[in-house]
Tab-separated table of C-alpha atoms in Angstrom:
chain	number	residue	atom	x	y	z
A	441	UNK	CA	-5.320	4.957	-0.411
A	442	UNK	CA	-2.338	7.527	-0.017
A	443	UNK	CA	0.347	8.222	2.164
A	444	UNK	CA	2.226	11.343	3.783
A	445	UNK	CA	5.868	11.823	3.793
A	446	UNK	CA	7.968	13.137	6.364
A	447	UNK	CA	10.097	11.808	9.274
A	448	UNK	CA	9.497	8.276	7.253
A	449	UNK	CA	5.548	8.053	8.726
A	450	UNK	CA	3.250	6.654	5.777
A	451	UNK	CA	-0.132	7.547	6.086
A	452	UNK	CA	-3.087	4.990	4.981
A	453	UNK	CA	-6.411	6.579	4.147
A	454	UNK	CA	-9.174	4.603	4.319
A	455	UNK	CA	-11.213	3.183	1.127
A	456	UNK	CA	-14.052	1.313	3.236
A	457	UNK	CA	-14.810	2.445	6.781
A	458	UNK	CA	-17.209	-0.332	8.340
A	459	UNK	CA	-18.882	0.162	11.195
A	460	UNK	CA	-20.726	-2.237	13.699
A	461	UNK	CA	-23.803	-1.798	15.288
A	462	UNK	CA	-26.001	-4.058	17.585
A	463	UNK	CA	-25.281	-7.100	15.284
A	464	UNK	CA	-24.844	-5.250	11.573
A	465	UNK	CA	-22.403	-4.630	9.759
A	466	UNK	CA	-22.303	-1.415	8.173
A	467	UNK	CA	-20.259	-0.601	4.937
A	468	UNK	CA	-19.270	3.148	3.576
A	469	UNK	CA	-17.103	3.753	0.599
A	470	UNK	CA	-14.381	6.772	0.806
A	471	UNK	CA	-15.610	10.147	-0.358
A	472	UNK	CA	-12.210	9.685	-3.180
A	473	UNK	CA	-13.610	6.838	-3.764
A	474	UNK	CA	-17.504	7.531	-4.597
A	475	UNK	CA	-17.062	11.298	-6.204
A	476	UNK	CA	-20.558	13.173	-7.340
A	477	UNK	CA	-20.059	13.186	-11.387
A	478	UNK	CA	-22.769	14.595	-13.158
A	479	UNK	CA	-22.832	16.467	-16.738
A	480	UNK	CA	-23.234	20.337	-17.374
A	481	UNK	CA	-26.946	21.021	-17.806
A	482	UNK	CA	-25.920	23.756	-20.127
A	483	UNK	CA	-24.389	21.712	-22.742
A	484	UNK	CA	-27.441	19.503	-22.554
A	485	UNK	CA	-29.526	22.727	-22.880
A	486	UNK	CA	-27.258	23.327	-26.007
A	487	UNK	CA	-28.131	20.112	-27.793
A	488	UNK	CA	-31.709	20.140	-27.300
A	489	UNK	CA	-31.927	23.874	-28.657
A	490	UNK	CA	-29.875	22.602	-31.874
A	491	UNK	CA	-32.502	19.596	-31.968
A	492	UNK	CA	-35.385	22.191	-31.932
A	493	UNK	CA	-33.865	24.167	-34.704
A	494	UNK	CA	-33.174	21.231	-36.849
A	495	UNK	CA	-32.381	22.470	-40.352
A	496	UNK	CA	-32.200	25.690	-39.444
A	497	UNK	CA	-28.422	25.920	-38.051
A	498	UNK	CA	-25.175	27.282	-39.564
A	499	UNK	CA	-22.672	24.756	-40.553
A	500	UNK	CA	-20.638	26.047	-37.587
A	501	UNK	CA	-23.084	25.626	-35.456
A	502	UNK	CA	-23.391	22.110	-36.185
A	503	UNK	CA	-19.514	21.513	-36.012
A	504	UNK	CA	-19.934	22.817	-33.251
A	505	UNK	CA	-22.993	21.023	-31.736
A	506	UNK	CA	-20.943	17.595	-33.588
A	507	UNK	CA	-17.911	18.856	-30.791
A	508	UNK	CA	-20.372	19.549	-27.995
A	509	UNK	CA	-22.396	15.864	-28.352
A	510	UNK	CA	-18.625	13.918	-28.525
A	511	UNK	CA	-17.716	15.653	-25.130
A	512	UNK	CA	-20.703	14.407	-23.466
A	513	UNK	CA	-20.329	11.037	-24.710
A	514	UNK	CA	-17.406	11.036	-23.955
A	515	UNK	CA	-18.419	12.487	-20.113
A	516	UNK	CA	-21.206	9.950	-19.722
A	517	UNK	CA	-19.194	6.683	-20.880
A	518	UNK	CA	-16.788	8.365	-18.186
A	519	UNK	CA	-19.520	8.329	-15.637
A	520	UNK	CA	-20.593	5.108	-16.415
A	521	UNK	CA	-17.201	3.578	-15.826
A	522	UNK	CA	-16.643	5.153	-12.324
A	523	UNK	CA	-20.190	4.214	-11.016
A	524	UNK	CA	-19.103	0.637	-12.371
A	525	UNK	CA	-15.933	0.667	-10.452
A	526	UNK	CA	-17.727	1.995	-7.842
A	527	UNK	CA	-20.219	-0.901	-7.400
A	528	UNK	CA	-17.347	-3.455	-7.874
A	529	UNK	CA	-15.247	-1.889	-4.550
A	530	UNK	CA	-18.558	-2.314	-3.250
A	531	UNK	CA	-19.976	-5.633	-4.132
A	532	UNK	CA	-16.062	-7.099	-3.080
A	533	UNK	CA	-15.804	-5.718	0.390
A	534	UNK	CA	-19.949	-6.861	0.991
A	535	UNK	CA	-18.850	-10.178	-0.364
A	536	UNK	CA	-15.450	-9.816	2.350
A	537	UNK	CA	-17.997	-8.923	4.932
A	538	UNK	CA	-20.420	-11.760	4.497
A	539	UNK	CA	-18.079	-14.490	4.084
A	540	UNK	CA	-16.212	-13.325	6.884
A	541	UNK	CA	-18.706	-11.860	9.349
A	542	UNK	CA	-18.062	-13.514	12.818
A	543	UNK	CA	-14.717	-12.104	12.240
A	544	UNK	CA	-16.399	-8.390	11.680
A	545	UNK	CA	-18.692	-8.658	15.244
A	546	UNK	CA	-16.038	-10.050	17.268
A	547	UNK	CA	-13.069	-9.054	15.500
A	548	UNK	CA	-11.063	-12.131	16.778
A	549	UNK	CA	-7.981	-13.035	14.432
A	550	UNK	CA	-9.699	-16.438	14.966
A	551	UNK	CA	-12.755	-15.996	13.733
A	552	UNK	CA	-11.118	-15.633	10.608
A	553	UNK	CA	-11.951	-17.860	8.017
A	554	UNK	CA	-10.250	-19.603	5.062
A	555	UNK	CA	-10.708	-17.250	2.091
A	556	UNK	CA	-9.017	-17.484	-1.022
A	557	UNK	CA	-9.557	-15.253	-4.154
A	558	UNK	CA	-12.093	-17.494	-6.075
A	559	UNK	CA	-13.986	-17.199	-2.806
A	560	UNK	CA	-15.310	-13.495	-3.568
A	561	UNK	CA	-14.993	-13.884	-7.313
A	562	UNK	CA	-17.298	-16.781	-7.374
A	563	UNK	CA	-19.992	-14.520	-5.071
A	564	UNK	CA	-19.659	-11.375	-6.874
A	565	UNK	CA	-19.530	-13.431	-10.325
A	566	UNK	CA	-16.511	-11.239	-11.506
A	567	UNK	CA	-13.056	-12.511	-12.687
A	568	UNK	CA	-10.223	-13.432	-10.119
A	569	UNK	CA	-7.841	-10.786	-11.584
A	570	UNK	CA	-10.426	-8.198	-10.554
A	571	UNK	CA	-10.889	-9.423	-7.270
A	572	UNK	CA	-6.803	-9.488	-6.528
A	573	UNK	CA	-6.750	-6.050	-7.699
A	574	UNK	CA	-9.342	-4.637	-5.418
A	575	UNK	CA	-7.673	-6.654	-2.419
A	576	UNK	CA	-3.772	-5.429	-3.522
A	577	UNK	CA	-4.695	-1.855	-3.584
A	578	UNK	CA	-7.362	-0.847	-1.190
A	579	UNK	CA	-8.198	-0.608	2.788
A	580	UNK	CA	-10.910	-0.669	5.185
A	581	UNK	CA	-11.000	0.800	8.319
A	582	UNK	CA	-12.431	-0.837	11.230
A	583	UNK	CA	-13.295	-0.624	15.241
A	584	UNK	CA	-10.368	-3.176	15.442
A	585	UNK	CA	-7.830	-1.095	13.127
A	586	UNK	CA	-6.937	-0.496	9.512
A	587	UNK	CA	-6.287	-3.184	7.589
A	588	UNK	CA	-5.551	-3.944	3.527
A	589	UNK	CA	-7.934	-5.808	1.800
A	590	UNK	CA	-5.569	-8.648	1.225
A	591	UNK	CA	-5.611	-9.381	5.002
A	592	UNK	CA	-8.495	-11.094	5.096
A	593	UNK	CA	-7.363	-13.672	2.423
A	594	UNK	CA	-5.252	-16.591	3.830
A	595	UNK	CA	-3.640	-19.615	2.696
A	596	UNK	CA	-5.220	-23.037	2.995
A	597	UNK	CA	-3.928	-26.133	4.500
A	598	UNK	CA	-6.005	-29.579	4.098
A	599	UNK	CA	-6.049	-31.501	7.594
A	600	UNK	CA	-5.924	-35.360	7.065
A	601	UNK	CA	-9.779	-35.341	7.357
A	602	UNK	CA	-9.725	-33.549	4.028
A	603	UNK	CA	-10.600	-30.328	5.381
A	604	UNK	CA	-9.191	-27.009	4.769
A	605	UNK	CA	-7.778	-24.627	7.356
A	606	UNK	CA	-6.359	-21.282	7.576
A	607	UNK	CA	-2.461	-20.695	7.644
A	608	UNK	CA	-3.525	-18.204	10.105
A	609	UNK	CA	-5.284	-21.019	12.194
A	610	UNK	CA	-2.041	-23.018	11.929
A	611	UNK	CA	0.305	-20.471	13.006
A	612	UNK	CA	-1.797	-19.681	16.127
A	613	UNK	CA	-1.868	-23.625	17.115
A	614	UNK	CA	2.412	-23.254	16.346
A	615	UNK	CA	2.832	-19.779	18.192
A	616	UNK	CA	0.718	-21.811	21.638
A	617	UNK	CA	2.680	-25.312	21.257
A	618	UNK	CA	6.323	-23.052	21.394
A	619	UNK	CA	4.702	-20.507	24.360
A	620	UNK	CA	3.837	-23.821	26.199
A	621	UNK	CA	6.679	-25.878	25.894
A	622	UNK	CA	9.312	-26.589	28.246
A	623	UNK	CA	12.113	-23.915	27.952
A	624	UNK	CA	15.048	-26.025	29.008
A	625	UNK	CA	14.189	-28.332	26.113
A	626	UNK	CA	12.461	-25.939	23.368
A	627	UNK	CA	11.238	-28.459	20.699
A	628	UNK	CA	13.078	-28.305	17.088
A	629	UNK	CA	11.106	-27.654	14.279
A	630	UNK	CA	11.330	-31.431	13.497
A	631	UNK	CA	8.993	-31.750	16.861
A	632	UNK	CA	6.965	-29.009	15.955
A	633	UNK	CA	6.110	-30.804	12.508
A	634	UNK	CA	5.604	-33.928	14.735
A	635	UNK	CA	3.346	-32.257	16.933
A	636	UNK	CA	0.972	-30.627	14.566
A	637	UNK	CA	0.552	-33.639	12.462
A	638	UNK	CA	-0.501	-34.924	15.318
A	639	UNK	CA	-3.027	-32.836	15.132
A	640	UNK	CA	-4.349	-33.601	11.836
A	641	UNK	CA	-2.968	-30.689	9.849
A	642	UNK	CA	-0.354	-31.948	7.003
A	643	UNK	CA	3.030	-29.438	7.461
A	644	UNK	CA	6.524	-29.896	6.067
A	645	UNK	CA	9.524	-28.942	8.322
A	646	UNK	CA	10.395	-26.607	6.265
A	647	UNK	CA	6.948	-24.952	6.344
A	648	UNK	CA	7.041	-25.148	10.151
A	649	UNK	CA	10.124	-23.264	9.539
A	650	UNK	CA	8.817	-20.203	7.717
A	651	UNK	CA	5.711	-19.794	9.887
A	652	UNK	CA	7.782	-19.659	12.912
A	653	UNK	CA	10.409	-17.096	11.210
A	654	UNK	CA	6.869	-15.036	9.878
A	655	UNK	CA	6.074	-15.070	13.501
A	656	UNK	CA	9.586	-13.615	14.475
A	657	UNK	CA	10.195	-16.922	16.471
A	658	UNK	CA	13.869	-17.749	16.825
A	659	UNK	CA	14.982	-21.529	16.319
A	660	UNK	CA	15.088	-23.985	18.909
A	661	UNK	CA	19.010	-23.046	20.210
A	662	UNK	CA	18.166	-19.236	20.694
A	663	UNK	CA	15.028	-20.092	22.570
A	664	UNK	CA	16.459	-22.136	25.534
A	665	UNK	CA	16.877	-21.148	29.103
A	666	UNK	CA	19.252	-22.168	31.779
């Protein structure tokens, strides 16, 4: 990712772009992201000519064919480590796009399932740490917008059927109730609770509360109309 200053405007770049196409979902890493690293054929060149000489090299020459191997040991292992973090940007936003696919073809906020962490960590078999890092730091750009990684992870809330549901499910269900109900009497967020436990999903006042401030829904009071 990276931004541009100027006139306060932050610019995200991209780390996945995914595509969709007749049904598929189609997954490209950033060019930043998947550079082409390969080592000089000329120091290679250099090493195998020492080889083929064996015994028959200066001491200076062989310090410096001792230099010449450390740098490209040092250039593989190098190598090695960004194709690694390569394939684990990768194998974490196929994991994203599997687990949440009906999201991906539709992109409705609803199709959006309940994903936590151990989700993807569990799939790609890789620790949770690993997994939070990829989904603090990177983006992926969509047909429905850019969005970080992170997005796609939500909360969970256990109905009283023992089943888990998005935050993001809940606060849809909280943002309808208020956009339905009767103006002249807007319901406090003691009825809201009331209301959605009704429902079957298990919420606190207070946790009514902060969802409704998160949506940038003013209390009860500031909501009525004469």
């Amino acid at each position: 990712t990276g931004s541009l200053g100027g006139a306060g405007a932050t610019v995200v770049v991209a780390d996945f772009q995914i595509t969709v196409d007749n049904g598929q979902v189609g997954i490209l890493l950033n060019g930043r992201n998947a550079p082409e690293l390969r080592v000089s054929r000329q120091y290679a060149n250099m090493i195998d000519d020492y080889q083929r000489k064996k015994g028959k090299v200066t001491k200076t020459e062989k310090d410096a064919m001792v230099f010449v191997k450390q740098k490209l040991d040092s250039a593989k292992w190098f190598i090695d480590a960004i194709v690694q973090r390569q394939n684990t940007l990768l194998n974490t936003m196929n994991a994203i796009v599997e687990y949440q696919k009906p999201y991906f073809l539709s992109g409705d906020e609803t199709d959006l399932k309940t994903m936590i962490l151990k989700n993807i960590a569990d799939i790609v078999e890789m620790d949770i740490s690993t997994i939070s890092r990829v989904a603090n730091s990177k983006y992926a750009q969509t047909p429905y917008g850019t969005y970080p990684l992170k997005y796609y992870f939500s909360e969970s809330l256990t109905t009283q059927d023992g089943e888990e549901v998005s935050t993001r499910e809940v606060k849809n269900i909280l943002n309808q109730v208020i956009e339905e109900e009767d103006k002249k009497k807007p319901l406090t967020d003691q009825k809201l609770m009331d209301i959605l436990r009704e429902k079957g999903y298990n919420i606190a006042r207070r946790t009514v509360a902060k969802y409704r401030e998160q949506l940038s829904i003013p209390v009860a009071r500031l909501r009525k109309e004469l």
